Amino acid sequence: MNSILYPFWNKTIFTLLLFLSLTTLAQETKLDSILEDYHNHPEQVLVAAHRATNPNYPENSLAAIGESIRIGVDIVEIDIRKSKDGELVIMHDKTIDRTTNGTGKVDDFTLAELKEFKLKFGNDITDEQIPTFEEVLKLTKGKMLLDVDFKLEGEAAVRQTFDLIEKYGMEDQILFFLYDFPETTQYQKLNKDIKIMPRAYSRKDIRAIRKLEDISIIHIDESYYKDRTMRRLIKSGYRVWINALGKYDRMEAEEKNSGFDALLSRKYVNVIQTDLPEELLSYLRSKNLHR
C-alpha cells in the first residue's frame, strides 16, 4: 500500500471500528444498566409500568410499551392469554369488551379475528391492535424487563410461552409472575434461566419462598409489610416488589409526591409497579433512587 495512504486507511479503519463499538454499546446500555441495578444495586428502585399504562396510548398496546421504553421504564407488566387457534396474545381481561371495539371472550376468536378489532383509549377507538406475545418480545428485546402476568393454566401453556422467550434469547429479560408459589420448582425445571417471581400473601409465605432455590425477587403485599422482614430480604439479595396501584397512585394523582412519599415510608422495597410510571421515575430520580 502507498505509504502516504497507509496512515489515512489506518485512521479510517480505527474510526469505523470505534463507531461500530459505540453503536453496539448504545444498543446494549439500557438493558445492561437495568440488569446491573437489578442484581448489584439494591438501593436503586426499579419502576414497573402496569400494563404499560401511560397518558397517551391504550393499555397493553405496542404503542404504550414503546412509550415505556422511551421514558426509561425498567419493567413493563403484560398479561398473556390465548386465542382460539392457540396464539399467545396480550390482554388483561377474559373478554375484549372493555379494551376494544368488539365483544366476546378472547379465546372465542382466532388471532386473525382478534387483529380485526381496535384497542380503545378511554372512549376513543385507536388504530392499535391486540398485540401478540411475539410482537412484544421483538419490540422489547435488549431494552427492558418484562413482567409476564400469566393468565393461562397448565404446563403446556407455560412451555409454549418459554419456547417463544427462548426463540428470541430473552431469558434474562423475563420475570415470570406466579400467583401460586408452590408451582415455582415445576416451572424452573423448564428453563432455569427465566426468573420466576412468586407472590407471597403473608410473612409465612415469604419464609417458604426463601427455601426455594434461584429466586431473586418476591412480590409482597403491604398488608404484612414489616421493615425488619423486608430489610432481611434485601440484605439477602432479593428484590422486593410492591404495588402503588390503587391508593398510592390515586393520592399521587391528587397531590404531587403525596402518594409516593407515603409508599416509600415502606423503605425496604425496591421494585414499584404503578399506573404513573413517568411521575414515579421523576420522583425517584429527584431522590437519587433511580438512574
Short mmCIF file of C-alpha atoms in Angstrom, two decimals:
data_model
loop_
_atom_site.label_atom_id
_atom_site.label_comp_id
_atom_site.label_asym_id
_atom_site.label_seq_id
_atom_site.Cartn_x
_atom_site.Cartn_y
_atom_site.Cartn_z
CA MET A 1 0.00 0.00 0.00
CA ASN A 2 1.20 3.52 -0.78
CA SER A 3 3.00 4.87 2.32
CA ILE A 4 1.13 8.15 2.00
CA LEU A 5 -2.27 6.39 2.04
CA TYR A 6 -1.42 3.98 4.89
CA PRO A 7 -1.97 6.45 7.76
CA PHE A 8 -5.24 7.53 6.15
CA TRP A 9 -6.58 3.97 5.85
CA ASN A 10 -5.37 3.11 9.32
CA LYS A 11 -7.21 6.10 10.76
CA THR A 12 -10.34 5.31 8.73
CA ILE A 13 -10.46 1.70 9.92
CA PHE A 14 -9.94 2.80 13.51
CA THR A 15 -12.77 5.33 13.22
CA LEU A 16 -15.08 2.71 11.70
CA LEU A 17 -14.31 0.18 14.44
CA LEU A 18 -14.86 2.85 17.09
CA PHE A 19 -18.20 3.77 15.54
CA LEU A 20 -19.33 0.15 15.42
CA SER A 21 -18.29 -0.49 19.03
CA LEU A 22 -20.06 2.66 20.24
CA THR A 23 -23.18 1.72 18.28
CA THR A 24 -23.21 -1.74 19.86
CA LEU A 25 -22.62 -0.23 23.29
CA ALA A 26 -25.50 2.19 22.82
CA GLN A 27 -27.82 -0.68 21.89
CA GLU A 28 -26.80 -2.70 24.93
CA THR A 29 -26.52 0.02 27.53
CA LYS A 30 -30.17 0.30 28.63
CA LEU A 31 -30.77 -3.39 29.33
CA ASP A 32 -27.27 -3.82 30.74
CA SER A 33 -27.82 -0.96 33.18
CA ILE A 34 -31.20 -2.36 34.27
CA LEU A 35 -29.72 -5.80 34.88
CA GLU A 36 -26.72 -4.28 36.65
CA ASP A 37 -29.03 -2.39 39.00
CA TYR A 38 -31.34 -5.39 39.42
CA HIS A 39 -28.55 -7.70 40.54
CA ASN A 40 -26.00 -5.39 42.14
CA HIS A 41 -27.60 -2.14 43.29
CA PRO A 42 -30.48 -2.83 45.68
CA GLU A 43 -30.57 0.86 46.61
CA GLN A 44 -31.83 1.64 43.09
CA VAL A 45 -35.63 1.34 42.87
CA LEU A 46 -36.87 -0.16 39.61
CA VAL A 47 -40.09 1.10 38.01
CA ALA A 48 -42.67 -1.28 36.54
CA ALA A 49 -45.39 0.14 34.30
CA HIS A 50 -48.65 -1.70 34.97
CA ARG A 51 -49.97 -2.89 31.57
CA ALA A 52 -47.60 -0.28 30.10
CA THR A 53 -50.09 2.34 31.28
CA ASN A 54 -49.43 5.94 30.22
CA PRO A 55 -51.47 9.06 29.32
CA ASN A 56 -51.22 8.60 25.55
CA TYR A 57 -51.88 5.02 24.45
CA PRO A 58 -54.12 2.03 25.24
CA GLU A 59 -53.03 -0.39 27.96
CA ASN A 60 -51.13 -3.49 26.83
CA SER A 61 -50.54 -1.99 23.38
CA LEU A 62 -47.31 -1.90 21.36
CA ALA A 63 -47.52 1.89 21.33
CA ALA A 64 -47.78 2.00 25.12
CA ILE A 65 -44.84 -0.35 25.50
CA GLY A 66 -42.83 1.76 23.06
CA GLU A 67 -43.61 4.84 25.14
CA SER A 68 -42.47 2.99 28.28
CA ILE A 69 -39.15 2.29 26.58
CA ARG A 70 -38.82 5.94 25.54
CA ILE A 71 -39.34 7.37 29.03
CA GLY A 72 -36.94 4.90 30.66
CA VAL A 73 -39.21 2.41 32.40
CA ASP A 74 -37.31 -0.64 33.69
CA ILE A 75 -40.11 -3.21 33.57
CA VAL A 76 -43.38 -3.46 31.68
CA GLU A 77 -46.11 -5.69 33.07
CA ILE A 78 -48.10 -7.55 30.43
CA ASP A 79 -50.93 -10.09 30.57
CA ILE A 80 -50.89 -13.24 28.45
CA ARG A 81 -53.94 -15.08 27.15
CA LYS A 82 -54.52 -17.39 24.21
CA SER A 83 -56.58 -17.05 21.02
CA LYS A 84 -58.95 -19.74 19.74
CA ASP A 85 -56.23 -21.06 17.47
CA GLY A 86 -53.66 -21.19 20.25
CA GLU A 87 -51.66 -17.99 19.70
CA LEU A 88 -50.36 -16.09 22.73
CA VAL A 89 -51.85 -12.59 22.88
CA ILE A 90 -51.67 -9.65 25.26
CA MET A 91 -54.94 -8.94 27.05
CA HIS A 92 -55.77 -8.45 30.72
CA ASP A 93 -59.47 -9.33 30.75
CA LYS A 94 -61.05 -12.64 29.75
CA THR A 95 -63.15 -10.66 27.26
CA ILE A 96 -62.30 -7.93 24.79
CA ASP A 97 -65.36 -5.85 25.78
CA ARG A 98 -63.65 -3.21 27.93
CA THR A 99 -60.49 -2.66 25.91
CA THR A 100 -61.59 -2.97 22.25
CA ASN A 101 -64.42 -2.08 19.90
CA GLY A 102 -65.54 -5.73 19.96
CA THR A 103 -67.27 -8.06 22.40
CA GLY A 104 -66.70 -11.65 23.42
CA LYS A 105 -64.11 -13.86 25.09
CA VAL A 106 -60.52 -13.71 23.90
CA ASP A 107 -60.44 -17.44 23.24
CA ASP A 108 -63.61 -17.28 21.14
CA PHE A 109 -61.60 -15.64 18.33
CA THR A 110 -58.70 -16.71 16.14
CA LEU A 111 -55.67 -14.45 16.03
CA ALA A 112 -56.71 -13.15 12.61
CA GLU A 113 -60.13 -12.28 14.00
CA LEU A 114 -58.66 -10.59 17.08
CA LYS A 115 -56.45 -8.46 14.83
CA GLU A 116 -59.61 -7.03 13.23
CA PHE A 117 -60.55 -5.29 16.48
CA LYS A 118 -59.08 -1.96 17.60
CA LEU A 119 -57.93 -1.11 21.09
CA LYS A 120 -59.72 1.68 22.95
CA PHE A 121 -58.12 4.55 24.82
CA GLY A 122 -60.79 5.82 27.17
CA ASN A 123 -63.84 6.14 24.96
CA ASP A 124 -61.81 6.62 21.77
CA ILE A 125 -61.13 3.90 19.22
CA THR A 126 -57.46 3.88 18.22
CA ASP A 127 -55.54 2.27 15.37
CA GLU A 128 -53.78 -0.06 17.82
CA GLN A 129 -54.36 -3.81 17.51
CA ILE A 130 -54.22 -6.53 20.15
CA PRO A 131 -50.52 -7.50 20.23
CA THR A 132 -49.13 -11.00 20.23
CA PHE A 133 -46.57 -12.01 22.81
CA GLU A 134 -44.10 -12.50 19.98
CA GLU A 135 -44.59 -8.90 18.80
CA VAL A 136 -43.90 -7.68 22.34
CA LEU A 137 -40.71 -9.75 22.53
CA LYS A 138 -39.48 -8.30 19.23
CA LEU A 139 -40.19 -4.75 20.39
CA THR A 140 -38.53 -5.06 23.80
CA LYS A 141 -35.52 -7.26 23.02
CA GLY A 142 -32.44 -5.68 24.57
CA LYS A 143 -34.39 -2.74 26.01
CA MET A 144 -36.20 -3.60 29.26
CA LEU A 145 -37.53 -6.34 31.51
CA LEU A 146 -40.96 -7.92 31.06
CA ASP A 147 -43.19 -8.94 33.95
CA VAL A 148 -45.27 -11.75 32.46
CA ASP A 149 -48.59 -11.92 34.31
CA PHE A 150 -49.65 -15.37 33.13
CA LYS A 151 -53.43 -15.71 32.82
CA LEU A 152 -53.32 -19.28 31.47
CA GLU A 153 -53.10 -22.61 33.26
CA GLY A 154 -51.08 -25.75 32.77
CA GLU A 155 -47.52 -26.68 31.95
CA ALA A 156 -48.18 -26.91 28.20
CA ALA A 157 -49.10 -23.21 28.05
CA VAL A 158 -46.07 -22.29 30.13
CA ARG A 159 -43.85 -24.36 27.84
CA GLN A 160 -45.29 -22.57 24.80
CA THR A 161 -44.52 -19.22 26.42
CA PHE A 162 -41.00 -20.26 27.40
CA ASP A 163 -40.36 -21.56 23.87
CA LEU A 164 -41.00 -18.10 22.43
CA ILE A 165 -38.79 -16.47 25.05
CA GLU A 166 -36.02 -18.92 24.17
CA LYS A 167 -36.52 -18.31 20.44
CA TYR A 168 -35.52 -14.66 20.93
CA GLY A 169 -32.83 -15.37 23.53
CA MET A 170 -34.60 -13.19 26.10
CA GLU A 171 -34.46 -15.36 29.19
CA ASP A 172 -32.61 -12.66 31.13
CA GLN A 173 -35.37 -10.12 30.42
CA ILE A 174 -38.28 -12.07 31.89
CA LEU A 175 -39.91 -12.02 35.32
CA PHE A 176 -42.47 -14.82 35.20
CA PHE A 177 -45.11 -13.96 37.80
CA LEU A 178 -46.66 -16.86 39.71
CA TYR A 179 -49.74 -16.42 41.89
CA ASP A 180 -49.12 -19.83 43.48
CA PHE A 181 -45.52 -20.08 44.64
CA PRO A 182 -45.58 -23.90 45.14
CA GLU A 183 -45.54 -24.15 41.32
CA THR A 184 -42.13 -22.46 41.21
CA THR A 185 -39.93 -25.55 41.10
CA GLN A 186 -42.10 -27.17 38.42
CA TYR A 187 -41.60 -24.26 36.04
CA GLN A 188 -37.96 -23.64 36.93
CA LYS A 189 -37.26 -27.11 35.53
CA LEU A 190 -38.48 -25.95 32.11
CA ASN A 191 -35.83 -23.22 31.93
CA LYS A 192 -33.58 -22.34 34.85
CA ASP A 193 -32.55 -19.03 33.21
CA ILE A 194 -36.03 -17.50 33.30
CA LYS A 195 -36.56 -15.67 36.58
CA ILE A 196 -39.68 -16.75 38.48
CA MET A 197 -41.35 -14.05 40.59
CA PRO A 198 -43.60 -15.73 43.19
CA ARG A 199 -46.26 -13.81 45.06
CA ALA A 200 -46.25 -14.01 48.84
CA TYR A 201 -49.55 -13.45 50.65
CA SER A 202 -48.05 -13.46 54.15
CA ARG A 203 -44.75 -13.46 56.02
CA LYS A 204 -45.22 -17.22 56.34
CA ASP A 205 -45.21 -17.42 52.53
CA ILE A 206 -42.00 -15.39 52.44
CA ARG A 207 -40.32 -17.87 54.74
CA ALA A 208 -41.41 -20.73 52.46
CA ILE A 209 -40.28 -18.91 49.31
CA ARG A 210 -36.85 -18.27 50.82
CA LYS A 211 -36.35 -22.02 50.99
CA LEU A 212 -36.68 -22.24 47.20
CA GLU A 213 -33.58 -22.05 45.03
CA ASP A 214 -32.79 -19.43 42.39
CA ILE A 215 -35.40 -16.87 43.42
CA SER A 216 -34.21 -13.26 43.12
CA ILE A 217 -37.48 -11.34 43.50
CA ILE A 218 -40.63 -11.67 45.63
CA HIS A 219 -43.94 -9.88 45.11
CA ILE A 220 -45.26 -8.71 48.50
CA ASP A 221 -48.39 -7.00 49.79
CA GLU A 222 -48.29 -4.03 52.13
CA SER A 223 -50.80 -5.72 54.47
CA TYR A 224 -48.00 -7.68 56.14
CA TYR A 225 -45.07 -5.34 55.42
CA LYS A 226 -42.55 -5.10 58.26
CA ASP A 227 -39.28 -3.19 57.98
CA ARG A 228 -37.30 -5.96 59.65
CA THR A 229 -38.59 -8.70 57.34
CA MET A 230 -38.09 -6.73 54.14
CA ARG A 231 -34.67 -5.44 55.22
CA ARG A 232 -33.57 -9.03 55.69
CA LEU A 233 -34.85 -9.92 52.24
CA ILE A 234 -32.95 -7.12 50.54
CA LYS A 235 -29.77 -7.79 52.51
CA SER A 236 -30.05 -11.42 51.43
CA GLY A 237 -30.05 -10.33 47.79
CA TYR A 238 -33.76 -10.40 46.96
CA ARG A 239 -35.66 -7.73 45.09
CA VAL A 240 -38.86 -6.73 46.92
CA TRP A 241 -41.77 -5.80 44.62
CA ILE A 242 -44.72 -3.75 45.85
CA ASN A 243 -47.64 -2.06 44.09
CA ALA A 244 -48.51 1.64 44.09
CA LEU A 245 -51.67 0.68 42.22
CA GLY A 246 -54.88 1.96 43.72
CA LYS A 247 -54.45 4.02 46.89
CA TYR A 248 -50.95 5.41 46.37
CA ASP A 249 -51.40 6.19 42.68
CA ARG A 250 -54.69 7.95 43.49
CA MET A 251 -53.03 10.01 46.22
CA GLU A 252 -50.24 10.94 43.81
CA ALA A 253 -52.70 11.96 41.10
CA GLU A 254 -54.45 14.26 43.56
CA GLU A 255 -51.33 15.80 45.13
CA LYS A 256 -47.80 15.51 43.75
CA ASN A 257 -45.41 13.42 45.88
CA SER A 258 -48.06 12.57 48.48
CA GLY A 259 -48.65 9.02 47.27
CA PHE A 260 -45.04 8.18 46.56
CA ASP A 261 -43.88 9.71 49.85
CA ALA A 262 -46.40 7.54 51.69
CA LEU A 263 -45.43 4.40 49.80
CA LEU A 264 -41.71 4.96 50.28
CA SER A 265 -42.25 5.11 54.03
CA ARG A 266 -42.05 1.37 53.37
CA LYS A 267 -38.37 1.95 52.79
CA TYR A 268 -37.33 -1.66 52.21
CA VAL A 269 -38.90 -2.13 48.78
CA ASN A 270 -37.00 -1.71 45.54
CA VAL A 271 -39.40 -2.51 42.70
CA ILE A 272 -42.61 -0.48 42.41
CA GLN A 273 -45.44 -1.17 39.98
CA THR A 274 -47.53 1.87 39.10
CA ASP A 275 -50.03 3.36 36.68
CA LEU A 276 -47.99 6.59 36.81
CA PRO A 277 -44.56 5.46 35.57
CA GLU A 278 -43.30 8.80 34.27
CA GLU A 279 -44.21 10.56 37.52
CA LEU A 280 -42.59 7.81 39.59
CA LEU A 281 -39.39 7.93 37.54
CA SER A 282 -39.18 11.69 38.08
CA TYR A 283 -39.82 11.29 41.81
CA LEU A 284 -37.21 8.56 42.29
CA ARG A 285 -34.58 10.45 40.29
CA SER A 286 -35.13 13.51 42.48
CA LYS A 287 -34.31 11.28 45.46
CA ASN A 288 -31.29 9.66 43.75
CA LEU A 289 -33.11 6.32 43.83
CA HIS A 290 -33.06 5.79 40.06
CA ARG A 291 -30.51 6.40 37.31
#
